[in-house]
Amino acid sequence: MKNIFKMRRFKFGTLATVITAAFIVAVILINVIAGLLLDRFPLTIDLTSDQRFNLTQDSIDFVGGITEDVKLTVLAEETEFESSGTYYKQIYEILKSYDTHSSKVSLEFRSLKKNPGIADEYPEETLAEGDIIVSTAKRYKYVTSASLISVSQTQYGTQTYSSQAEQVITSAIMYVTEANVTKAALITGLEGVDVSGLTELLKSNIYDVTEVDIFTGELSDEYDVVILPQPKTDLTTEQVEKLSAYLDNNGEFGKTMLFVAANVAPGDVLKNFLADWGIEMQSGFVYETDQNNIYSTQLGGLMHSVSVADETLKEEMSSSDLPIVSVSGVPINTLFETSGNRTTTVLLSSNDTTIFVPFDAFNEGSDFDFAAQEQKSQNLVVKGSKTRSVDNTTVSSNVVAFGSYQMLVKQMLTYGGYGNGDFVITAINQTCGKDTPVKILPVDLSYDTITITESELQVYGILFIGVIPVIVFVIGIVIFIRRRHL
């Protein structure tokens, strides 16, 4: 036995065993300590080019300045929510980031199936598994899981998925922490165009939108904004008087109306009302003649690029480099630039390669000559304002006319490749004097493709199939020979 303990092989073998055991123990301890630290200080690395699994700096700065407790309650089991698919993995990481970047934001997962009593806490909502409730002591915001992902489809059937998780959740946090929420009224009771995309955009940017029937409801001064989708028939004198009284606000002004045009000529009563604000809707639409400016023929008309005409507005936008598109927009004439206390401002215009086409140009028997029409830039969004001075401060009431209701559909406002949503909410915020600290754009969840050349493929093939395996084999042989001589 003494000879065994003195043998050189035993000594080295024992030392190797001790070193191996110590290494294993060290690895276990490091993993335990790292796990405890990561529970307390979560650390993730986002290797995507657009940082789609992280919050933007705007959201980080915003939640870092929150002074009241905010709770994010996900109505699902954490493991089930995270593993529901690639898109929900991105949403899951975004939700965790709020908790990471602010001690005032807490995140919890409560399955609705296991905790059905949650429904009793929110009797006005129809809760569903996977939805999210953002709440403070003041108010709450119910967020459906469907609103976190936007799907757009081209005429060829190609689908693009965009995440709105950060946009929706940050907006919800802003809503529940905001001292005074901007109130908007959607005028109903008339058969007008669909503006659900616009109202959803407003709701996600801290506007409290309610419906007011033009026949039975009152446009009280509690509303900061009213939305009038153009009806297929004319307005009545009484309805116009309601709108005028609201905008006048007993001579105090400070109100805004959003008018969304339809592809029909306005009636005389509505036409005269808009004319008082320097706005004239033409009886036709903008037609783009340059194929380089046309994106597709979706939504029943030519989808073409347009430009922001107001430099101040353009400077406030988050992504002025993204294209803004319009579809079958009604061109708008400005009846004056300045007239007394009234002014008009063009916010959006078409390219100078567009022509005016009357509504009946495509009717059977029409002899309209497209080639003979003058090509020029035409107005698509115009703001008419009336101002007065109150205590050395200028106060305005405004009417913002949108020539294309199709550029305001959800598909156009939420698609990350277009700047429609950014333009619209910036224009409305600026008009209402609303200072929104955060504007978050959707994140495209399409997979990126890694492309390499044939020569690069050969180099990688030689490296990973030839060189690295040979090096590992040689190292193994050397270690084997050295250990045999221990």
XYZ file of N, CA, C and O in Angstrom, residues 183-258:
304
model
N -59.981 63.771 -23.612
C -61.240 63.109 -23.959
C -61.642 63.434 -25.396
O -61.551 64.581 -25.835
N -62.065 62.389 -26.098
C -62.502 62.547 -27.489
C -63.881 61.937 -27.658
O -64.221 60.952 -26.996
N -64.677 62.528 -28.540
C -66.031 62.041 -28.816
C -66.146 61.665 -30.285
O -65.863 62.489 -31.168
N -66.516 60.418 -30.545
C -66.781 59.974 -31.907
C -68.265 60.193 -32.196
O -69.131 59.624 -31.526
N -68.552 61.025 -33.191
C -69.933 61.339 -33.523
C -70.568 60.170 -34.264
O -70.053 59.708 -35.290
N -71.661 59.656 -33.729
C -72.390 58.547 -34.337
C -73.817 58.983 -34.673
O -74.199 60.123 -34.421
N -74.573 58.057 -35.220
C -75.947 58.356 -35.604
C -76.076 58.681 -37.073
O -77.181 58.763 -37.610
N -74.937 58.873 -37.740
C -74.917 59.138 -39.167
C -74.240 57.965 -39.873
O -73.345 57.330 -39.314
N -74.621 57.702 -41.080
C -74.009 56.611 -41.838
C -72.743 57.135 -42.499
O -72.744 57.611 -43.629
N -71.641 57.049 -41.739
C -70.382 57.589 -42.233
C -69.351 56.505 -42.463
O -69.615 55.317 -42.302
N -68.137 56.924 -42.838
C -67.060 55.976 -43.114
C -66.538 55.384 -41.806
O -66.726 55.946 -40.720
N -65.882 54.236 -41.918
C -65.333 53.539 -40.762
C -64.032 54.226 -40.325
O -63.094 54.360 -41.104
N -63.987 54.657 -39.070
C -62.781 55.314 -38.538
C -62.252 54.562 -37.310
O -61.604 55.144 -36.448
N -62.518 53.255 -37.253
C -62.085 52.474 -36.092
C -60.568 52.457 -35.951
O -60.039 52.408 -34.838
N -59.851 52.483 -37.074
C -58.386 52.524 -36.999
C -57.900 53.795 -36.322
O -56.964 53.767 -35.519
N -58.563 54.918 -36.631
C -58.197 56.194 -36.021
C -58.515 56.209 -34.534
O -57.690 56.656 -33.719
N -59.681 55.717 -34.152
C -60.047 55.724 -32.727
C -59.140 54.798 -31.928
O -58.790 55.104 -30.789
N -58.732 53.659 -32.514
C -57.812 52.766 -31.812
C -56.456 53.438 -31.612
O -55.810 53.261 -30.575
N -56.011 54.185 -32.622
C -54.743 54.912 -32.496
C -54.833 55.936 -31.378
O -53.891 56.089 -30.577
N -55.949 56.652 -31.289
C -56.125 57.645 -30.231
C -56.141 56.977 -28.857
O -55.516 57.464 -27.910
N -56.849 55.874 -28.741
C -56.933 55.175 -27.464
C -55.558 54.711 -26.991
O -55.258 54.752 -25.798
N -54.723 54.264 -27.924
C -53.398 53.787 -27.545
C -52.447 54.927 -27.213
O -51.328 54.688 -26.754
N -52.879 56.164 -27.454
C -52.045 57.332 -27.138
C -52.734 58.247 -26.127
O -52.692 59.466 -26.230
N -53.373 57.626 -25.146
C -53.949 58.292 -23.969
C -55.097 59.236 -24.313
O -55.208 60.315 -23.746
N -55.933 58.847 -25.257
C -57.176 59.556 -25.506
C -58.318 58.660 -25.033
O -58.358 57.477 -25.373
N -59.212 59.215 -24.261
C -60.378 58.479 -23.796
C -61.510 58.734 -24.790
O -62.113 59.808 -24.803
N -61.782 57.753 -25.655
C -62.726 57.932 -26.753
C -64.082 57.336 -26.375
O -64.177 56.163 -26.010
N -65.127 58.147 -26.485
C -66.498 57.681 -26.271
C -67.351 58.084 -27.466
O -66.977 58.963 -28.242
N -68.484 57.425 -27.621
C -69.386 57.717 -28.735
C -70.500 58.665 -28.287
O -71.030 58.521 -27.188
N -70.817 59.624 -29.147
C -71.892 60.583 -28.874
C -72.817 60.624 -30.082
O -72.378 60.954 -31.198
N -74.076 60.292 -29.877
C -75.062 60.325 -30.956
C -75.376 61.778 -31.296
O -75.742 62.568 -30.416
N -75.223 62.135 -32.572
C -75.431 63.518 -32.997
C -76.882 63.956 -32.825
O -77.178 65.143 -32.693
N -77.808 63.000 -32.785
C -79.229 63.334 -32.655
C -79.644 63.532 -31.201
O -80.427 64.417 -30.883
N -79.105 62.692 -30.321
C -79.562 62.722 -28.922
C -78.508 63.186 -27.937
O -78.842 63.593 -26.821
N -77.243 63.109 -28.295
C -76.172 63.452 -27.352
C -75.778 64.915 -27.412
O -76.185 65.660 -28.307
N -74.980 65.314 -26.441
C -74.489 66.683 -26.371
C -72.977 66.704 -26.525
O -72.276 65.885 -25.927
N -72.484 67.640 -27.322
C -71.039 67.835 -27.468
C -70.596 68.832 -26.406
O -70.370 70.008 -26.688
N -70.478 68.348 -25.192
C -70.163 69.236 -24.072
C -68.692 69.629 -24.097
O -67.867 69.039 -24.810
N -68.360 70.626 -23.277
C -66.988 71.131 -23.257
C -66.017 70.187 -22.560
O -64.824 70.459 -22.479
N -66.502 69.048 -22.045
C -65.595 68.065 -21.446
C -64.750 67.368 -22.506
O -63.696 66.811 -22.209
N -65.208 67.410 -23.748
C -64.469 66.765 -24.830
C -63.463 67.735 -25.427
O -63.793 68.876 -25.773
N -62.240 67.268 -25.556
C -61.187 68.076 -26.170
C -61.203 67.935 -27.686
O -60.785 68.838 -28.406
N -61.665 66.779 -28.163
C -61.662 66.471 -29.588
C -62.979 65.804 -29.960
O -63.497 64.984 -29.185
N -63.518 66.134 -31.132
C -64.640 65.375 -31.688
C -64.224 64.869 -33.060
O -63.428 65.516 -33.760
N -64.743 63.711 -33.413
C -64.411 63.081 -34.694
C -65.689 62.982 -35.518
O -66.674 62.379 -35.072
N -65.670 63.565 -36.717
C -66.829 63.533 -37.605
C -66.483 62.761 -38.875
O -65.835 63.297 -39.778
N -66.879 61.490 -38.979
C -66.750 60.785 -40.260
C -67.790 61.339 -41.236
O -68.956 61.495 -40.871
N -67.372 61.680 -42.449
C -68.314 62.277 -43.397
C -69.467 61.327 -43.677
O -69.261 60.186 -44.090
N -70.711 61.786 -43.471
C -71.866 60.936 -43.771
C -72.145 60.904 -45.272
O -71.714 61.785 -46.016
N -72.878 59.873 -45.698
C -73.221 59.768 -47.113
C -74.243 60.825 -47.517
O -74.341 61.193 -48.687
N -75.022 61.293 -46.555
C -75.989 62.362 -46.820
C -75.507 63.638 -46.141
O -74.568 63.614 -45.339
N -76.151 64.736 -46.421
C -75.739 66.020 -45.866
C -76.108 66.127 -44.383
O -76.995 65.417 -43.884
N -75.414 67.011 -43.669
C -75.780 67.319 -42.290
C -76.985 68.257 -42.284
O -77.257 68.951 -43.271
N -77.664 68.310 -41.162
C -78.757 69.273 -41.013
C -78.214 70.568 -40.417
O -77.107 70.593 -39.851
N -78.988 71.615 -40.504
C -78.577 72.896 -39.927
C -78.384 72.773 -38.424
O -77.443 73.349 -37.855
N -79.259 72.020 -37.765
C -79.158 71.843 -36.318
C -77.868 71.109 -35.940
O -77.216 71.453 -34.943
N -77.490 70.123 -36.722
C -76.262 69.383 -36.425
C -75.032 70.248 -36.595
O -74.089 70.201 -35.786
N -75.030 71.091 -37.634
C -73.907 72.006 -37.848
C -73.839 73.038 -36.722
O -72.745 73.423 -36.281
N -74.977 73.481 -36.238
C -75.006 74.427 -35.122
C -74.395 73.796 -33.870
O -73.701 74.478 -33.100
N -74.625 72.504 -33.657
C -74.009 71.806 -32.523
C -72.490 71.807 -32.652
O -71.771 72.079 -31.692
N -72.011 71.517 -33.867
C -70.563 71.475 -34.099
C -69.949 72.862 -33.925
O -68.882 73.008 -33.308
N -70.612 73.873 -34.462
C -70.089 75.246 -34.367
C -70.060 75.722 -32.922
O -69.088 76.367 -32.485
N -71.114 75.411 -32.168
C -71.163 75.820 -30.764
C -70.071 75.126 -29.959
O -69.454 75.736 -29.073
N -69.820 73.870 -30.266
C -68.752 73.137 -29.573
C -67.393 73.778 -29.845
O -66.607 74.020 -28.918
N -67.107 74.059 -31.115
C -65.810 74.630 -31.482
C -65.646 76.047 -30.946
O -64.542 76.464 -30.590
N -66.731 76.806 -30.881
C -66.662 78.167 -30.335
C -66.419 78.144 -28.833
O -65.724 79.016 -28.290
N -67.004 77.146 -28.156
C -66.778 76.952 -26.724
C -67.031 78.239 -25.930
O -66.217 78.662 -25.107
N -68.177 78.868 -26.220
C -68.552 80.120 -25.541
C -67.491 81.209 -25.712
O -67.248 82.016 -24.810
N -66.877 81.206 -26.882
C -65.870 82.214 -27.181
C -64.496 81.925 -26.618
O -63.559 82.701 -26.828
N -64.350 80.786 -25.928
C -63.066 80.456 -25.313
C -62.174 79.630 -26.236
O -60.979 79.475 -25.973
N -62.746 79.053 -27.286
C -62.022 78.201 -28.234
C -61.348 77.024 -27.501
O -61.863 76.534 -26.520
N -60.223 76.536 -28.054
C -59.495 75.443 -27.401
C -60.042 74.061 -27.727
O -59.766 73.096 -27.005
N -60.817 73.918 -28.804
C -61.400 72.638 -29.188
C -60.937 72.241 -30.588
O -60.526 73.078 -31.388
N -61.016 70.928 -30.870
C -60.559 70.410 -32.157
C -61.586 69.441 -32.727
O -62.160 68.632 -31.990
N -61.805 69.531 -34.041
C -62.650 68.567 -34.732
C -61.836 67.894 -35.829
O -61.121 68.563 -36.586
N -61.914 66.566 -35.893
C -61.268 65.797 -36.947
C -62.343 65.378 -37.946
O -63.278 64.654 -37.590
